Short mmCIF file of C-alpha atoms in Angstrom, two decimals:
data_model
loop_
_atom_site.label_atom_id
_atom_site.label_comp_id
_atom_site.label_asym_id
_atom_site.label_seq_id
_atom_site.Cartn_x
_atom_site.Cartn_y
_atom_site.Cartn_z
CA MET A 23 0.07 0.00 -0.11
CA LYS A 24 2.65 2.33 0.84
CA LYS A 25 4.43 1.65 -2.78
CA THR A 26 1.26 2.57 -4.46
CA ILE A 27 0.88 5.70 -2.57
CA SER A 28 4.10 6.93 -3.28
CA VAL A 29 3.63 5.80 -7.21
CA LEU A 30 0.77 8.13 -7.27
CA ALA A 31 2.73 11.02 -5.51
CA ILE A 32 5.29 10.82 -8.05
CA VAL A 33 2.79 10.68 -10.80
CA GLY A 34 0.89 13.62 -9.12
CA LEU A 35 4.13 15.70 -9.08
CA LEU A 36 5.05 14.74 -13.01
CA CYS A 37 2.05 15.70 -14.16
CA VAL A 38 1.98 19.31 -12.35
CA SER A 39 5.44 20.10 -13.77
CA ALA A 40 4.40 19.05 -17.20
CA GLY A 41 1.14 21.27 -17.09
CA ALA A 42 3.52 24.18 -15.60
CA LEU A 43 5.77 24.26 -18.38
CA HIS A 44 3.19 24.81 -21.28
CA ALA A 45 0.02 26.13 -19.63
CA ASP A 46 -2.68 29.34 -20.36
CA GLU A 47 -3.32 30.60 -16.84
CA TYR A 48 -7.00 30.56 -17.56
CA ALA A 49 -7.83 28.34 -20.34
CA GLY A 50 -10.71 25.98 -19.33
CA GLU A 51 -11.58 27.79 -16.22
CA MET A 52 -15.21 27.10 -16.05
CA LEU A 53 -14.34 23.69 -15.28
CA SER A 54 -12.99 24.97 -11.80
CA VAL A 55 -16.15 25.96 -10.35
CA GLY A 56 -17.11 22.29 -9.11
CA VAL A 57 -20.38 20.33 -9.36
CA GLY A 58 -22.98 19.15 -6.58
CA ALA A 59 -24.20 21.14 -3.85
CA ARG A 60 -23.16 18.73 -1.26
CA ALA A 61 -19.87 18.87 -2.39
CA MET A 62 -19.85 22.49 -2.78
CA ALA A 63 -20.96 22.73 1.05
CA MET A 64 -17.88 21.15 1.91
CA GLY A 65 -15.64 23.43 0.59
CA GLY A 66 -14.76 21.28 -2.43
CA ALA A 67 -13.39 18.54 -0.36
CA PHE A 68 -14.56 15.47 -2.19
CA VAL A 69 -11.87 13.98 -4.14
CA ALA A 70 -11.95 10.89 -1.82
CA VAL A 71 -15.22 11.25 -0.91
CA ALA A 72 -16.79 10.99 -4.49
CA ASN A 73 -19.50 8.33 -4.10
CA ASP A 74 -22.45 9.54 -6.06
CA ALA A 75 -23.16 10.67 -9.70
CA THR A 76 -21.14 14.07 -9.16
CA ALA A 77 -17.82 11.76 -8.82
CA ALA A 78 -17.65 12.18 -13.00
CA TYR A 79 -16.57 15.56 -11.96
CA TRP A 80 -14.82 14.99 -8.83
CA ASN A 81 -13.18 11.47 -9.04
CA PRO A 82 -14.20 9.32 -11.61
CA ALA A 83 -12.89 6.57 -9.79
CA GLY A 84 -15.95 7.10 -7.36
CA LEU A 85 -18.56 5.97 -9.94
CA SER A 86 -17.75 2.12 -9.78
CA PHE A 87 -19.44 2.60 -5.98
CA ILE A 88 -22.77 3.89 -6.96
CA ARG A 89 -25.81 1.73 -7.25
CA ASN A 90 -27.74 0.82 -10.26
CA ILE A 91 -28.72 4.47 -11.85
CA GLU A 92 -28.31 8.29 -10.79
CA LEU A 93 -29.22 11.35 -12.01
CA SER A 94 -28.21 14.61 -10.67
CA THR A 95 -28.78 18.16 -11.48
CA ILE A 96 -27.43 21.53 -9.71
CA HIS A 97 -28.33 25.24 -10.17
CA ARG A 98 -26.47 28.05 -9.11
CA GLY A 99 -28.01 31.61 -7.98
CA GLU A 100 -26.03 34.63 -7.17
CA GLY A 101 -26.33 36.64 -4.15
CA THR A 102 -25.16 39.98 -5.60
CA TYR A 103 -23.12 40.32 -8.59
CA GLU A 104 -22.47 43.52 -11.29
CA LEU A 105 -23.47 41.83 -13.92
CA THR A 106 -27.00 40.43 -14.82
CA GLY A 107 -28.13 36.86 -16.20
CA VAL A 108 -25.18 34.78 -14.66
CA GLY A 109 -25.95 30.88 -14.58
CA TYR A 110 -24.21 27.97 -13.97
CA ASP A 111 -25.97 24.33 -14.49
CA PHE A 112 -24.90 20.75 -14.24
CA PHE A 113 -26.82 17.69 -15.58
CA ASN A 114 -25.64 14.18 -15.73
CA CYS A 115 -26.65 10.48 -15.45
CA ALA A 116 -24.48 7.69 -14.37
CA VAL A 117 -25.22 4.09 -14.83
CA ASN A 118 -23.50 1.11 -12.91
CA LEU A 119 -23.21 -2.05 -15.19
CA GLY A 120 -21.39 -4.22 -12.58
CA LYS A 121 -18.63 -6.06 -14.28
CA SER A 122 -18.49 -3.70 -16.90
CA GLY A 123 -17.90 -0.91 -14.95
CA ALA A 124 -19.60 2.32 -14.05
CA TRP A 125 -20.51 5.00 -16.69
CA ALA A 126 -21.70 8.80 -16.91
CA ALA A 127 -22.49 11.56 -19.42
CA SER A 128 -22.56 15.16 -18.17
CA TYR A 129 -23.33 18.33 -19.05
CA VAL A 130 -22.06 21.63 -17.77
CA MET A 131 -22.88 25.19 -18.45
CA HIS A 132 -21.59 28.62 -17.55
CA SER A 133 -23.06 31.81 -19.21
CA VAL A 134 -22.88 35.44 -18.35
CA GLY A 135 -25.42 37.89 -19.94
CA GLY A 136 -25.15 41.76 -20.10
CA ILE A 137 -22.02 42.38 -21.26
CA ASP A 138 -21.55 45.90 -22.80
CA HIS A 139 -20.48 45.82 -26.72
CA THR A 140 -18.32 48.92 -26.89
CA ILE A 141 -16.34 50.89 -29.41
CA PRO A 142 -14.22 53.59 -29.05
CA ASN A 143 -15.74 57.01 -29.28
CA PRO A 144 -14.90 58.40 -32.94
CA ASP A 145 -16.00 62.20 -31.57
CA ALA A 146 -12.53 63.07 -30.09
CA SER A 147 -14.11 66.34 -28.04
CA ASP A 148 -16.96 63.78 -26.32
CA PRO A 149 -15.35 63.04 -22.74
CA VAL A 150 -16.97 59.57 -23.01
CA PRO A 151 -14.27 57.22 -24.60
CA TYR A 152 -16.50 54.49 -25.59
CA LEU A 153 -19.74 54.09 -27.11
CA VAL A 154 -22.17 51.36 -26.31
CA LEU A 155 -23.68 49.54 -29.11
CA GLY A 156 -25.63 46.73 -27.24
CA GLN A 157 -25.33 43.62 -25.00
CA PHE A 158 -23.88 40.19 -25.62
CA SER A 159 -23.70 37.12 -23.60
CA ALA A 160 -20.81 34.56 -22.96
CA ARG A 161 -21.10 30.62 -22.83
CA ASP A 162 -18.96 28.10 -21.70
CA ASN A 163 -20.22 24.60 -22.23
CA ALA A 164 -18.82 20.93 -21.50
CA VAL A 165 -20.05 17.52 -22.36
CA ILE A 166 -18.22 14.74 -20.05
CA LEU A 167 -17.99 11.13 -20.66
CA SER A 168 -16.85 9.13 -17.82
CA THR A 169 -16.23 5.87 -16.17
CA GLY A 170 -15.33 4.09 -13.02
CA HIS A 171 -13.80 0.60 -12.72
CA LYS A 172 -13.14 -1.72 -9.47
CA VAL A 173 -9.63 -3.13 -9.80
CA ALA A 174 -9.64 -4.37 -6.23
CA LYS A 175 -11.83 -5.09 -3.48
CA HIS A 176 -10.66 -1.54 -2.13
CA VAL A 177 -9.14 -0.06 -5.16
CA ALA A 178 -10.96 1.66 -8.14
CA VAL A 179 -9.95 3.53 -11.31
CA GLY A 180 -11.93 6.05 -13.54
CA GLY A 181 -11.37 8.80 -16.57
CA SER A 182 -13.57 11.37 -17.99
CA LEU A 183 -13.20 12.71 -21.61
CA LYS A 184 -14.24 16.40 -21.97
CA TYR A 185 -15.27 18.47 -25.30
CA LEU A 186 -15.42 22.05 -24.48
CA TRP A 187 -17.03 25.25 -26.50
CA THR A 188 -17.18 28.65 -25.76
CA LYS A 189 -18.82 31.54 -27.29
CA ILE A 190 -17.99 35.10 -26.87
CA PHE A 191 -19.63 37.45 -29.06
CA ASP A 192 -17.88 36.69 -32.51
CA ALA A 193 -15.35 34.34 -30.95
CA LYS A 194 -15.23 30.74 -30.68
CA ALA A 195 -13.31 28.20 -28.95
CA THR A 196 -13.44 24.38 -28.60
CA GLY A 197 -11.00 21.75 -27.27
CA PHE A 198 -10.47 18.57 -25.55
CA SER A 199 -9.11 17.50 -22.03
CA MET A 200 -9.34 14.37 -19.95
CA ASP A 201 -9.29 13.21 -16.18
CA VAL A 202 -7.70 9.99 -14.37
CA GLY A 203 -8.75 9.19 -10.76
CA VAL A 204 -7.70 6.56 -8.44
CA LEU A 205 -9.72 6.02 -5.06
CA MET A 206 -8.42 3.59 -2.60
CA LYS A 207 -9.59 2.66 0.91
CA PRO A 208 -6.35 1.41 2.77
CA TRP A 209 -8.41 1.38 6.29
CA LYS A 210 -11.62 0.62 7.17
CA LYS A 211 -12.76 4.62 8.04
CA PHE A 212 -10.24 6.31 5.86
CA THR A 213 -10.20 7.02 2.42
CA LEU A 214 -7.64 8.42 -0.46
CA GLY A 215 -8.17 9.71 -3.63
CA MET A 216 -6.48 11.40 -6.49
CA ASN A 217 -8.06 13.15 -9.67
CA VAL A 218 -5.49 14.62 -12.34
CA GLN A 219 -7.80 16.87 -14.57
CA ASP A 220 -7.28 18.02 -18.08
CA LEU A 221 -4.48 16.15 -19.10
CA GLY A 222 -3.58 17.16 -22.38
CA GLY A 223 -6.21 19.68 -22.77
CA SER A 224 -6.29 22.52 -25.13
CA VAL A 225 -8.73 24.81 -26.84
CA SER A 226 -8.59 26.48 -30.11
CA TRP A 227 -10.01 29.91 -30.69
CA SER A 228 -11.63 31.24 -34.02
CA GLY A 229 -12.97 34.65 -34.94
CA THR A 230 -10.47 36.73 -32.87
CA ARG A 231 -7.23 38.60 -34.07
CA THR A 232 -4.84 35.76 -33.40
CA ASN A 233 -6.92 32.90 -33.22
CA PRO A 234 -4.41 31.09 -30.16
CA LYS A 235 -4.26 27.60 -29.16
CA GLU A 236 -4.18 27.66 -25.34
CA THR A 237 -3.20 24.65 -23.25
CA ILE A 238 -5.32 23.80 -19.98
CA PRO A 239 -3.65 23.74 -16.98
CA ILE A 240 -3.12 20.39 -15.22
CA ASN A 241 -4.95 20.00 -11.87
CA VAL A 242 -3.55 17.22 -9.53
CA LYS A 243 -6.41 17.13 -6.70
CA LEU A 244 -5.20 14.92 -3.71
CA GLY A 245 -7.61 13.95 -1.23
CA MET A 246 -8.40 12.26 1.87
CA ALA A 247 -11.62 11.17 3.97
CA PHE A 248 -12.54 9.74 7.33
CA ALA A 249 -16.14 8.30 8.07
CA GLN A 250 -17.80 7.32 11.48
CA ARG A 251 -20.84 5.66 11.79
CA GLN A 252 -22.31 5.12 15.47
CA ASP A 253 -25.85 4.02 15.51
CA LYS A 254 -27.97 6.67 13.44
CA HIS A 255 -25.07 9.26 13.34
CA LEU A 256 -22.57 9.72 10.40
CA VAL A 257 -19.89 11.57 10.83
CA GLY A 258 -17.47 12.73 7.66
CA LEU A 259 -14.25 14.66 7.59
CA SER A 260 -12.53 15.35 4.26
CA PHE A 261 -9.35 17.26 3.35
CA ASP A 262 -8.19 18.17 -0.32
CA VAL A 263 -5.26 20.05 -1.81
CA ASP A 264 -5.10 21.65 -5.49
CA THR A 265 -2.03 22.06 -7.36
CA LYS A 266 -3.41 24.06 -10.42
CA TYR A 267 -1.59 27.41 -9.54
CA SER A 268 -0.29 27.20 -6.11
CA PRO A 269 -1.49 24.84 -3.53
CA ILE A 270 -5.41 25.47 -2.24
CA LEU A 271 -6.01 23.64 0.54
CA HIS A 272 -10.33 22.08 1.14
CA TYR A 273 -11.86 21.09 4.56
CA GLY A 274 -15.00 19.90 4.75
CA ALA A 275 -17.09 18.34 7.43
CA GLU A 276 -20.47 16.32 6.98
CA TYR A 277 -22.98 14.95 9.36
CA TRP A 278 -25.94 12.60 9.04
CA TYR A 279 -28.89 11.68 11.07
CA ALA A 280 -30.58 8.48 10.16
CA ASP A 281 -29.42 8.57 6.67
CA LEU A 282 -32.40 11.35 6.41
CA ILE A 283 -30.95 14.55 7.20
CA ALA A 284 -27.57 15.78 6.83
CA LEU A 285 -25.51 19.10 7.80
CA ARG A 286 -22.20 20.29 6.25
CA VAL A 287 -19.52 22.99 6.39
CA GLY A 288 -16.34 23.62 4.56
CA LEU A 289 -13.48 26.28 4.18
CA VAL A 290 -11.40 27.08 0.72
CA ASP A 291 -7.79 28.26 1.98
CA ARG A 292 -6.03 30.06 -0.78
CA GLY A 293 -2.78 31.03 0.86
CA PRO A 294 -0.71 31.23 4.10
CA SER A 295 -1.69 34.08 5.58
CA PHE A 296 -4.85 35.12 7.69
CA LYS A 297 -6.51 37.45 5.32
CA ILE A 298 -10.19 37.22 4.73
CA GLU A 299 -10.03 37.47 0.80
CA ASP A 300 -7.91 34.16 0.69
CA LYS A 301 -10.89 32.18 2.40
CA ASP A 302 -14.13 31.12 1.15
CA THR A 303 -16.46 29.21 3.84
CA SER A 304 -19.67 27.37 2.50
CA ILE A 305 -22.44 25.81 4.66
CA GLY A 306 -25.41 23.63 3.44
CA GLY A 307 -27.70 20.63 4.23
CA GLY A 308 -29.31 17.83 2.58
CA VAL A 309 -32.95 15.84 2.84
CA ARG A 310 -33.22 12.19 1.59
CA LEU A 311 -36.58 11.27 0.76
CA TYR A 312 -36.79 7.54 -0.35
CA LEU A 313 -35.27 7.72 -3.90
CA ILE A 314 -34.62 11.31 -4.08
CA THR A 315 -31.69 13.57 -2.00
CA VAL A 316 -32.37 17.39 -2.37
CA ASP A 317 -29.07 19.34 -1.17
CA TYR A 318 -28.29 23.11 -0.69
CA ALA A 319 -25.11 25.03 -0.42
CA PHE A 320 -24.09 28.61 0.40
CA VAL A 321 -20.74 29.67 -0.31
CA ASP A 322 -19.06 33.04 0.48
CA TYR A 323 -16.89 33.85 -2.16
CA GLU A 324 -14.57 36.72 -2.09
CA LEU A 325 -16.59 38.70 -4.88
CA VAL A 326 -19.91 37.15 -4.77
CA ASP A 327 -22.40 35.01 -2.87
CA ALA A 328 -23.64 31.90 -4.46
CA HIS A 329 -26.19 29.79 -3.99
CA TYR A 330 -26.37 25.74 -5.30
CA ILE A 331 -29.66 23.51 -5.15
CA SER A 332 -28.69 19.69 -6.13
CA VAL A 333 -31.23 16.97 -6.68
CA ILE A 334 -30.08 13.59 -6.74
CA ALA A 335 -32.60 10.69 -8.07
CA ARG A 336 -31.47 7.15 -7.46
CA PHE A 337 -33.06 4.24 -9.27
#
């Protein structure tokens, strides 16, 4: 087991180094938001938890632990925002086919409307430097095909292939990337996970002045989770680290009562300082009603507050 963990760590470090050499800082950034109100309420510390349909995003290896069929969706609403028409939605369907593994298809959409279309003012005597001709919207989309397979009793592997397309006014971009994930349970109450996101990822632009091809930065997400059940009570703690730009730490906690009601808290730490602008806090909960689970998360981002609502149906 120690040898396996060491190999995973070395692979992760190599991926970080390879990605840092040729990556464009904000290419494919919409894929960094996260999905699922449950995970968002836990500060995004979900790589080693990943036991529902949203594993397609957090760690595709976790898909192998779902039962039968799961449908999930998430919608994001803004608390305060300078632009109107901000939207973020996720839909997916995951199916466990037993010996053939688990498979999922997902769609992610992020849009911003109400963006002013401006041109320089040709009247030099006018103090207004730009003229507003109208408004337009920007939209990022991704279709993700994922699979997860158990390779041993307590070890699973998985992968995802992503097709991306973006439209901003007259400019368009398309591209591909892929994820590779591992999930293992070395001890009864502990789980370890790793998801290498956006391997070989790039997007190509058209309708711009230079039509560049941008490389999506690789993000190695490492995580661990602990779960303790006592009668009707279940307590879970999780920790993740992202390595996309500089280390970002994610902390999450979850409490379930009788597998019916859940409470969650989370923290994202983007820097070693105690500055509040480097921290994002989150809180949420969930209710399970037979085959349907409804989750809610409130995330206090630096620039905007966000509300997430998710529904997962299990069959």
